[in-house]
Tab-separated table of N, CA and C in Angstrom:
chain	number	residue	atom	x	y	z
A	1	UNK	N	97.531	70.067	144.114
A	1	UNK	CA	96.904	69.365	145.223
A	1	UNK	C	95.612	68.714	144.732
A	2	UNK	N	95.507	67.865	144.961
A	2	UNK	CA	94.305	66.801	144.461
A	2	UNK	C	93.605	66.525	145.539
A	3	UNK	N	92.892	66.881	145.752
A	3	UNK	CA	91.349	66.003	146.914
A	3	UNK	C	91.051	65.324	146.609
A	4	UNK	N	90.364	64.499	147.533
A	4	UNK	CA	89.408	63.164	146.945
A	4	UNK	C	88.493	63.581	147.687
A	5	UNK	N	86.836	63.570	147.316
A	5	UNK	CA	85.873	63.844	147.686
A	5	UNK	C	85.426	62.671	148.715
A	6	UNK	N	85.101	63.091	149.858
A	6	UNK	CA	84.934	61.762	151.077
A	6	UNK	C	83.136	61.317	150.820
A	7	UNK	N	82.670	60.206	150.862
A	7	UNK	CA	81.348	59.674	150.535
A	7	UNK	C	80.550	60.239	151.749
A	8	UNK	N	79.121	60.663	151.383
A	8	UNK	CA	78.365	60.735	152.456
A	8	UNK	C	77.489	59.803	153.748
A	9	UNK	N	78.286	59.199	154.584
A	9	UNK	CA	77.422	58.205	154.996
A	9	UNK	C	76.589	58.164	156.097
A	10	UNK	N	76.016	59.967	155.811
A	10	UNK	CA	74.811	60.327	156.642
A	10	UNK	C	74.594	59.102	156.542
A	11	UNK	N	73.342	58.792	155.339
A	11	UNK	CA	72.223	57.523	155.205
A	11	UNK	C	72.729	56.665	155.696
A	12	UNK	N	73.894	56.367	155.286
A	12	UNK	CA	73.774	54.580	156.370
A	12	UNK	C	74.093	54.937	158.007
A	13	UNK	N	74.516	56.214	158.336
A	13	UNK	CA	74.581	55.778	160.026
A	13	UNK	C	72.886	55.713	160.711
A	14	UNK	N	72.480	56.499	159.619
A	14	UNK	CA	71.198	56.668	160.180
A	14	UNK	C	69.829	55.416	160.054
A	15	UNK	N	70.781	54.649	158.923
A	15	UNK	CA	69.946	53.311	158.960
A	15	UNK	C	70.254	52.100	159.943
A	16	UNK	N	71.412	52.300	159.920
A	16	UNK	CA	72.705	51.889	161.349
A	16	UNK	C	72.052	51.941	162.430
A	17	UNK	N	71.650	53.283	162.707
A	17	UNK	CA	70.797	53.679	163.955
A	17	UNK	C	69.333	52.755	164.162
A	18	UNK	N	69.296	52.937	163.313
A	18	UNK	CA	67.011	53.047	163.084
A	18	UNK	C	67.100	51.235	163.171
A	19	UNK	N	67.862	50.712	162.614
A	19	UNK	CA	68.288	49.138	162.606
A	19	UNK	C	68.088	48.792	164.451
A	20	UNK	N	69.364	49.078	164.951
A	20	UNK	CA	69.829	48.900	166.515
A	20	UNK	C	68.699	49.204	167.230
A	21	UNK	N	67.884	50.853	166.942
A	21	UNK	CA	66.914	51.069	167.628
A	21	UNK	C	65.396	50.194	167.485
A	22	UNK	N	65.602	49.595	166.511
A	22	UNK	CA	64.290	48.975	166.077
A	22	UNK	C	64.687	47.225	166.775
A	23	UNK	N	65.622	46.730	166.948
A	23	UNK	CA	66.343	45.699	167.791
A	23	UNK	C	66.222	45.929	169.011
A	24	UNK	N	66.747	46.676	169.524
A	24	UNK	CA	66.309	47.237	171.168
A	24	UNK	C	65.123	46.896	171.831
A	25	UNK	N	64.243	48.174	170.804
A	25	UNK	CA	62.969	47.699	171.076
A	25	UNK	C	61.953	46.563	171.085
A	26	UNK	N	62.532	45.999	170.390
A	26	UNK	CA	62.182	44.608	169.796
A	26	UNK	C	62.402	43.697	171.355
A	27	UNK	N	63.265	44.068	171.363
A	27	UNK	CA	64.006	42.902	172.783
A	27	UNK	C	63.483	43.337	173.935
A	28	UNK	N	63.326	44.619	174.097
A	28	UNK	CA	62.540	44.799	175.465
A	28	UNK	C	60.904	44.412	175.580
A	29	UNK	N	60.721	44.472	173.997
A	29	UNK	CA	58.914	43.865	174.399
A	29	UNK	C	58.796	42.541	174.592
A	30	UNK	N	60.370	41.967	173.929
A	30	UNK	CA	59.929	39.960	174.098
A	30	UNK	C	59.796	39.891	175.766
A	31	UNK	N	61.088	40.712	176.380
A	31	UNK	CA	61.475	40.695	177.314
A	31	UNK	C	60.081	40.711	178.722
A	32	UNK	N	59.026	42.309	178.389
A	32	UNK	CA	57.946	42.042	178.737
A	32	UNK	C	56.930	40.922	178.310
A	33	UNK	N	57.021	40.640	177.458
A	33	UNK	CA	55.832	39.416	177.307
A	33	UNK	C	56.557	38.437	178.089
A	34	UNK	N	57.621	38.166	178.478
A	34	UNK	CA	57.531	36.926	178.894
A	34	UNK	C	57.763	36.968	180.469
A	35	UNK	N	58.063	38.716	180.696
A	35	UNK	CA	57.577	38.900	182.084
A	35	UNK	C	56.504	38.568	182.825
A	36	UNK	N	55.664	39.123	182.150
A	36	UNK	CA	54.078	39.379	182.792
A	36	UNK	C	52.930	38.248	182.164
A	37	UNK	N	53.671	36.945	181.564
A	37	UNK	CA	53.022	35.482	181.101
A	37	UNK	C	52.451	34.925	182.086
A	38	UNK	N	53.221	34.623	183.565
A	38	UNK	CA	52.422	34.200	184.470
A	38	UNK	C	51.170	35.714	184.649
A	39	UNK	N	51.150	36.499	184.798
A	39	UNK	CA	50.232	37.400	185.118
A	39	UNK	C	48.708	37.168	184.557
A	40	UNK	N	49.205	37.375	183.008
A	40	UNK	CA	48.033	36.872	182.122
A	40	UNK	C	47.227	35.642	182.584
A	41	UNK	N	48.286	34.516	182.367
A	41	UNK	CA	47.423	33.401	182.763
A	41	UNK	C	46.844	33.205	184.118
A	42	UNK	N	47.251	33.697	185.504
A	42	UNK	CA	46.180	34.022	186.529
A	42	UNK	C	45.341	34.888	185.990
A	43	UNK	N	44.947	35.834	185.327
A	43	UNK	CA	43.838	36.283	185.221
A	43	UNK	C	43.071	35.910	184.481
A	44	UNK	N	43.676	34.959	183.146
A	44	UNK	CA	42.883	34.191	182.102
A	44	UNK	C	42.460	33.347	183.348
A	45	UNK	N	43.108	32.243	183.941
A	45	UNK	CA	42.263	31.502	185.204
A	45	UNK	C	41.229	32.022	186.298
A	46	UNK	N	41.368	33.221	186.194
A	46	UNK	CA	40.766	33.878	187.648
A	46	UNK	C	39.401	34.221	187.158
A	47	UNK	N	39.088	34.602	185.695
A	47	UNK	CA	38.342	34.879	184.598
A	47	UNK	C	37.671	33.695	184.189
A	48	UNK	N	38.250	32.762	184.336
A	48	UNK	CA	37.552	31.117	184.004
A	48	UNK	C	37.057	30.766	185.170
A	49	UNK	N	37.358	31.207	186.204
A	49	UNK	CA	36.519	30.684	187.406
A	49	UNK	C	35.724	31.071	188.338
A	50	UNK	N	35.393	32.789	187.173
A	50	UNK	CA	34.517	33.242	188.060
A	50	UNK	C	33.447	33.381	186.681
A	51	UNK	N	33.701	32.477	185.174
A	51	UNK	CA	32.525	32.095	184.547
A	51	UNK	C	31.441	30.905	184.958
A	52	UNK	N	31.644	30.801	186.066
A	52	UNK	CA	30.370	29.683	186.529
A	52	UNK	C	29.281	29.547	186.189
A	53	UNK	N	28.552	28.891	185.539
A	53	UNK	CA	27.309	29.253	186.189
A	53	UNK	C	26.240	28.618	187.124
A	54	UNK	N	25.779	29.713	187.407
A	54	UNK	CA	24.931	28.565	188.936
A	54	UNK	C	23.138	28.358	187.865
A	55	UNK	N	22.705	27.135	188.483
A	55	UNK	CA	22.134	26.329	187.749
A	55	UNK	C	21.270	26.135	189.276
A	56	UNK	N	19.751	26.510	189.140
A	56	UNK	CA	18.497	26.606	189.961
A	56	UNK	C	18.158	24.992	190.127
């Protein structure tokens, strides 16, 4: 009876993984930045218009 020794491909599922998970994450932060873009810019504006200054 002859075996053949099967390869270990712990390492690549786990780079497999860390890949997808690092993509994921990736996509949910574009996802927030381009949520909360109008947000920013009312407060970058709201911030510009309450730099006035009043002049005696």
């Amino acid at each position: 009876m002859s075996e053949q020794q099967e390869k270990d491909h712990f390492v690549l599922y786990v780079a497999v993984f860390a890949a997808i998970a690092v993509g994921a994450l990736l996509a949910v932060k574009m996802n927030e930045n381009e949520k909360f873009e109008p947000i920013k810019e009312q407060l970058q504006e709201e911030t510009r218009m309450m730099n006035i200054r009043v002049l005696n």
